[in-house]
Coordinates of C-alpha atoms in Angstrom, one line a residue:
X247 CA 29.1 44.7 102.5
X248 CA 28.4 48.4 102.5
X249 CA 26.9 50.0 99.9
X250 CA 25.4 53.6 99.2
X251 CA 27.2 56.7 98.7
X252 CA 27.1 59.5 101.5
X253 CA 28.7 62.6 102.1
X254 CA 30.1 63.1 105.7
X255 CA 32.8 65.7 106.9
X256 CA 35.7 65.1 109.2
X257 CA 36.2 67.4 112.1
X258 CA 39.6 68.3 113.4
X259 CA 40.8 65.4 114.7
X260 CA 40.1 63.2 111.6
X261 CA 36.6 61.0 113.0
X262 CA 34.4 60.5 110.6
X263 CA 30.9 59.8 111.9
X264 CA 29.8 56.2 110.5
X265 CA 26.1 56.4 108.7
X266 CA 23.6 55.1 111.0
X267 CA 22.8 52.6 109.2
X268 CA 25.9 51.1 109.6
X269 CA 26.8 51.6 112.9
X270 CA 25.6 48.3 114.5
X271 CA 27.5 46.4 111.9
X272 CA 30.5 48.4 113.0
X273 CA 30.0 48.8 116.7
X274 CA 32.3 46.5 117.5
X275 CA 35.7 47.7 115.2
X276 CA 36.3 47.7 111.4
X277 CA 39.2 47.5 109.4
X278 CA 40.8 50.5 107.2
X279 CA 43.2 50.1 104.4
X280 CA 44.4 51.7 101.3
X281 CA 41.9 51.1 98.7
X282 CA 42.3 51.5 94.8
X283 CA 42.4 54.5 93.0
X284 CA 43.0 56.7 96.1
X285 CA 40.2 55.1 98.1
X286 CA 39.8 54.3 101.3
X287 CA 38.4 50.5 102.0
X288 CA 36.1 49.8 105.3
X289 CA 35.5 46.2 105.9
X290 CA 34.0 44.9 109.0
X291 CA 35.9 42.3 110.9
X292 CA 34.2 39.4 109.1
X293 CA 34.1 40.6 106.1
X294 CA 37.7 41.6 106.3
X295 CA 38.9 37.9 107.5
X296 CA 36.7 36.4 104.3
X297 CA 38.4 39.3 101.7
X298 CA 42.2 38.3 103.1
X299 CA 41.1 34.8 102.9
X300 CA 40.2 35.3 99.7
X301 CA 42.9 37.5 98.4
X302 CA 46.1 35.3 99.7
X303 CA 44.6 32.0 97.7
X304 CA 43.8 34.4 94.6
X305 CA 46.9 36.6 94.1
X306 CA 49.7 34.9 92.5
X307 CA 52.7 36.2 94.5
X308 CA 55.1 35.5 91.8
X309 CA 53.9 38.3 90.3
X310 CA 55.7 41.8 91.2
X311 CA 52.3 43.3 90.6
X312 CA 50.1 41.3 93.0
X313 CA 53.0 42.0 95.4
X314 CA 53.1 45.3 95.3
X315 CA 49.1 45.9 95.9
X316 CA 49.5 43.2 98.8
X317 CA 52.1 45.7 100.0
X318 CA 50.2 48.7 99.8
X319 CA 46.7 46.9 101.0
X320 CA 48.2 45.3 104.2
X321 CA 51.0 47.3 105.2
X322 CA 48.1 50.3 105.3
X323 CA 44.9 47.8 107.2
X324 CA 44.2 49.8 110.8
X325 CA 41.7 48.3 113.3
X326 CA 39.3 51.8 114.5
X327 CA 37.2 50.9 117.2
X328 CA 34.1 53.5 116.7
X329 CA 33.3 56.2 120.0
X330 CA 30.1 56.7 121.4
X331 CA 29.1 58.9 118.8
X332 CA 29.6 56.3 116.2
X333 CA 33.0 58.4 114.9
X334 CA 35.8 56.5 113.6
X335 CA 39.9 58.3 113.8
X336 CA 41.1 58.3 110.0
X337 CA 44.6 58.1 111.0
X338 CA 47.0 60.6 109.2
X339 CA 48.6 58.6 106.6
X340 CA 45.3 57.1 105.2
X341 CA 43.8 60.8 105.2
X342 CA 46.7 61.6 102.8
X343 CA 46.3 58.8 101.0
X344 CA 42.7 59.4 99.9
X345 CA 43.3 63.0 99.9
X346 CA 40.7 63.8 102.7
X347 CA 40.2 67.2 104.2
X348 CA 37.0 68.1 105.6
X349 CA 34.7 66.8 102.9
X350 CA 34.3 62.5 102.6

């Protein structure tokens, strides 16, 4: 689990550098999805195999609801292995999503 608040800016191609004191957590790839409220959600790979895990016994999928964010949360997960630099590539559509320009 991450947790802090940081403010990082995203250069032209759309890499964000990780915070350092993240980065061996991350070195080897996290997971990006569509988050609530505009968000963006980072999950390393564990974390994200224990959250699905979670998610797919807890939603009822009878429910249009529980669908729909299922939907919106997978359809949107990327896999980002970080650069050298510890820089992750926010692809396009998630940038839109959580309305990032240069300022995260």
């Amino acid at each position: 689990m991450f947790l802090g608040e940081y403010n990082h800016t995203l250069d032209d191609k759309g890499r964000l550098t990780l915070p350092a004191k993240f980065r061996d957590q991350m070195a080897h790839g996290v997971v990006v999805t569509r988050g609530l409220d505009g968000c963006l959600f980072v999950f390393t790979y564990e974390d994200w195999k224990s959250f699905t895990s979670i998610l797919s016994q807890q939603l009822p999928f009878t429910q249009k609801s529980a669908r729909d964010f299922s939907r919106l949360f997978f359809s949107g997960a990327v896999d980002i292995i970080p650069d050298r630099q510890g820089r992750i590539l926010i692809p396009s559509y998630l940038r839109e999503y959580a309305n990032l320009d240069s300022e995260v």
